[in-house]
Coordinates of C-alpha atoms in Angstrom, one line a residue:
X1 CA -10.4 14.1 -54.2
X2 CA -12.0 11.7 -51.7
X3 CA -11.4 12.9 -48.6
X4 CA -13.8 14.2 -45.9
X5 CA -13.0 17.8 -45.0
X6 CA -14.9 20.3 -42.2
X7 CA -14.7 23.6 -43.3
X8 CA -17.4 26.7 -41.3
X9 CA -19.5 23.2 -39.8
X10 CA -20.1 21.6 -43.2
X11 CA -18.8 18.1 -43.5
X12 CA -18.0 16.3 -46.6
X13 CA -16.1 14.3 -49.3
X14 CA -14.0 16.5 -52.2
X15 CA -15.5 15.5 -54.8
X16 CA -13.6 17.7 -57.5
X17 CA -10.9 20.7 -57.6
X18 CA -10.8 22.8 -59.7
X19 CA -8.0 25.9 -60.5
X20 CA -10.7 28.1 -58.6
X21 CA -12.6 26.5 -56.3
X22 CA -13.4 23.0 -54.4
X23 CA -16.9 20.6 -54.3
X24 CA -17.9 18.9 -52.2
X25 CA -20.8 16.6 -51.6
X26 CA -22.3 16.5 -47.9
X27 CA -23.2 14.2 -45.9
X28 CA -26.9 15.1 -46.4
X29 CA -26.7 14.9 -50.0
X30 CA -26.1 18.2 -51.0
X31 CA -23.3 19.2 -53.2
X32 CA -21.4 22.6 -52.4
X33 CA -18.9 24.9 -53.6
X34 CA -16.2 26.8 -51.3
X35 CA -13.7 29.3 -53.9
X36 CA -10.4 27.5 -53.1
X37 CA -9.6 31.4 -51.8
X38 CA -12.3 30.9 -49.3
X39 CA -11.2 27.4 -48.0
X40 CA -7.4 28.3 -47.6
X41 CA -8.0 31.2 -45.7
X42 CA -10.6 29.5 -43.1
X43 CA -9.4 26.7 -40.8
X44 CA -10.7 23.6 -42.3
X45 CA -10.0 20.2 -41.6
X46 CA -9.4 17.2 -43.5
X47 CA -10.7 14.2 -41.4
X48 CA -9.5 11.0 -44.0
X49 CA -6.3 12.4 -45.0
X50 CA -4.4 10.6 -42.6
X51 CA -6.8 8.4 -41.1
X52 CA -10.2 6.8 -42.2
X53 CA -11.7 6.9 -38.5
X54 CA -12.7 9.9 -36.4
X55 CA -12.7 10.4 -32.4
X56 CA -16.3 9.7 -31.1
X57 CA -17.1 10.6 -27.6
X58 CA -21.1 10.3 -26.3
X59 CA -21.2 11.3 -22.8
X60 CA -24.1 10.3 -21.0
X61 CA -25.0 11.4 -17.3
X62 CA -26.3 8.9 -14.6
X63 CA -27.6 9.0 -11.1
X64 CA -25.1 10.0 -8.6
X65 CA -24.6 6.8 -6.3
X66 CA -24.8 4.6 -9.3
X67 CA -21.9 1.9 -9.7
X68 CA -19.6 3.1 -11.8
X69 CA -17.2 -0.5 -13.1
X70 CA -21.2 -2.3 -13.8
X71 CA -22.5 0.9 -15.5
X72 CA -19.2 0.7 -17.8
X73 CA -20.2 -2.4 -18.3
X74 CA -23.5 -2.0 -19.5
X75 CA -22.2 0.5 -21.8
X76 CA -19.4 -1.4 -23.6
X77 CA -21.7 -4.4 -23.9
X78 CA -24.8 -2.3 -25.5
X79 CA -22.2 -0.9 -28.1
X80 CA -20.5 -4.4 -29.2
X81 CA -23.1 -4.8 -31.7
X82 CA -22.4 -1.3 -33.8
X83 CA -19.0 -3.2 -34.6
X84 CA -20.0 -4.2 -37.3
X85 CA -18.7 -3.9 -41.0
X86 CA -19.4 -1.0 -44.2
X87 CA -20.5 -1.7 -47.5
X88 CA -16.6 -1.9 -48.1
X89 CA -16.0 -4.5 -45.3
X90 CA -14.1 -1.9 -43.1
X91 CA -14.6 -2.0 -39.9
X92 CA -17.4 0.7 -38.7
X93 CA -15.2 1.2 -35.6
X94 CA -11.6 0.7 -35.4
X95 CA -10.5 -2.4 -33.6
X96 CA -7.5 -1.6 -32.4
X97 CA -8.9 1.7 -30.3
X98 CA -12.3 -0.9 -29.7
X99 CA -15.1 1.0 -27.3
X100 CA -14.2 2.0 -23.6
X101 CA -15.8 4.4 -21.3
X102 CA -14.4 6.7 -18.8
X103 CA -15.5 9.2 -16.2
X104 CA -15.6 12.4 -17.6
X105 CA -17.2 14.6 -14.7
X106 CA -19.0 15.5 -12.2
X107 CA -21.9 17.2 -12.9
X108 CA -24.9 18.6 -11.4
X109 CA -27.4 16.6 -11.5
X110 CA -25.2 13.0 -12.3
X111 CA -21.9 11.7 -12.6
X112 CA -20.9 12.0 -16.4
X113 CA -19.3 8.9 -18.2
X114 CA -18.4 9.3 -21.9
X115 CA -18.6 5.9 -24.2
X116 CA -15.6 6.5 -26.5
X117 CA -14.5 5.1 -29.7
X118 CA -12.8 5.6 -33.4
X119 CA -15.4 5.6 -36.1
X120 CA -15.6 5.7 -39.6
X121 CA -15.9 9.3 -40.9
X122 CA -18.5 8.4 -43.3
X123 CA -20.4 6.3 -41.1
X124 CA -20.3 9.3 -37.8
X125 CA -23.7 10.6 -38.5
X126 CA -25.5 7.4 -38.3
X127 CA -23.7 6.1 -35.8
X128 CA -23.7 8.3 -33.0
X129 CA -27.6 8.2 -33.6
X130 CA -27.5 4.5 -32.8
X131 CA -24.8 4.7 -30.0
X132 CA -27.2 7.1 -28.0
X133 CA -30.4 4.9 -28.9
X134 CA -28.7 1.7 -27.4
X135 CA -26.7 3.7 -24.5
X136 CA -30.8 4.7 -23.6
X137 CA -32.3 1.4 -23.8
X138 CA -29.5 -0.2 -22.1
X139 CA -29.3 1.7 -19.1
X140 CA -33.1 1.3 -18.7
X141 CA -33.1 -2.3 -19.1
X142 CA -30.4 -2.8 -16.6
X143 CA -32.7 -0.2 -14.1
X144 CA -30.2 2.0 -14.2
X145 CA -31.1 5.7 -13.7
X146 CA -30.7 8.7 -16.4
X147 CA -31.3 11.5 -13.6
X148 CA -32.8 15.2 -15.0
X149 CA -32.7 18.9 -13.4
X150 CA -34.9 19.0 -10.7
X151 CA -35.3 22.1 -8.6
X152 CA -37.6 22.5 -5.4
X153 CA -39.1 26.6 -5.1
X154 CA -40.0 27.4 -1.7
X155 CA -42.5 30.4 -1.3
X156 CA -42.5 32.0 2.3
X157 CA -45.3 33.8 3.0
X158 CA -45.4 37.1 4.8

């Protein structure tokens, strides 16, 4: 009781077990039942048991010929402020992982670099909705180019 499990995409914290069967309350509010014969046979995962903070990555694509080190640098900076603290005074994201951003690939239409940090389970959904709101704005302030698919159609003709 109080963890946050994953169990067939639904996240959210035990809030009671029973002989037959386990509730839990989502992150959206709603309280659900799995039949503990249900749960155990499924892979499901419990993402507090050991640990109160959960792998983050947001990748984000930008224009091929961009710098790389200043780009990483926009990005770190623009996520300092989500460091902030919970309701509980925990850290939101863990500070001894902190925020760092690597180059994840290559891909067609940008290079790829993924912003990646340890955050509170409870906290994911509205963080990551924040991270990719400031990772936006920053890269435009700094003039720094989000490229999209563009394809030119030739039509030859006869």
């Amino acid at each position: 009781v109080g963890d946050y499990i994953e169990c067939d995409g639904v996240r959210g914290r035990v809030e009671r077990i029973s002989y037959q069967s386990t509730q839990i309350e989502t992150l959206e509010g709603v309280v659900m039942a799995f039949t503990n014969t249900t749960l155990f046979n499924k892979n499901f995962m419990n993402l507090t048991r050991n640990n109160a903070y959960e792998f983050i990555k947001v990748v984000v694509g930008v224009k091929y010929g961009s710098d790389v080190e200043q780009t990483r640098k926009v990005l770190v900076e623009a996520m300092e402020p989500l460091c902030t603290k919970d309701k509980f005074g925990r850290d939101v994201v863990n500070p001894e992982k902190g925020i760092y951003v690597t180059f994840d690939s290559f891909g067609d239409s940008s290079i790829n670099l993924a912003v990646k940090q340890y955050v509170l389970v409870e906290e994911e959904i509205g963080y990551v909705a924040k991270a990719k709101e400031r990772i936006y704005n920053a890269l435009n302030e700094n003039g720094i180019e989000i490229p999209f698919p563009q394809r030119d159609i030739r039509i030859i003709k006869e």
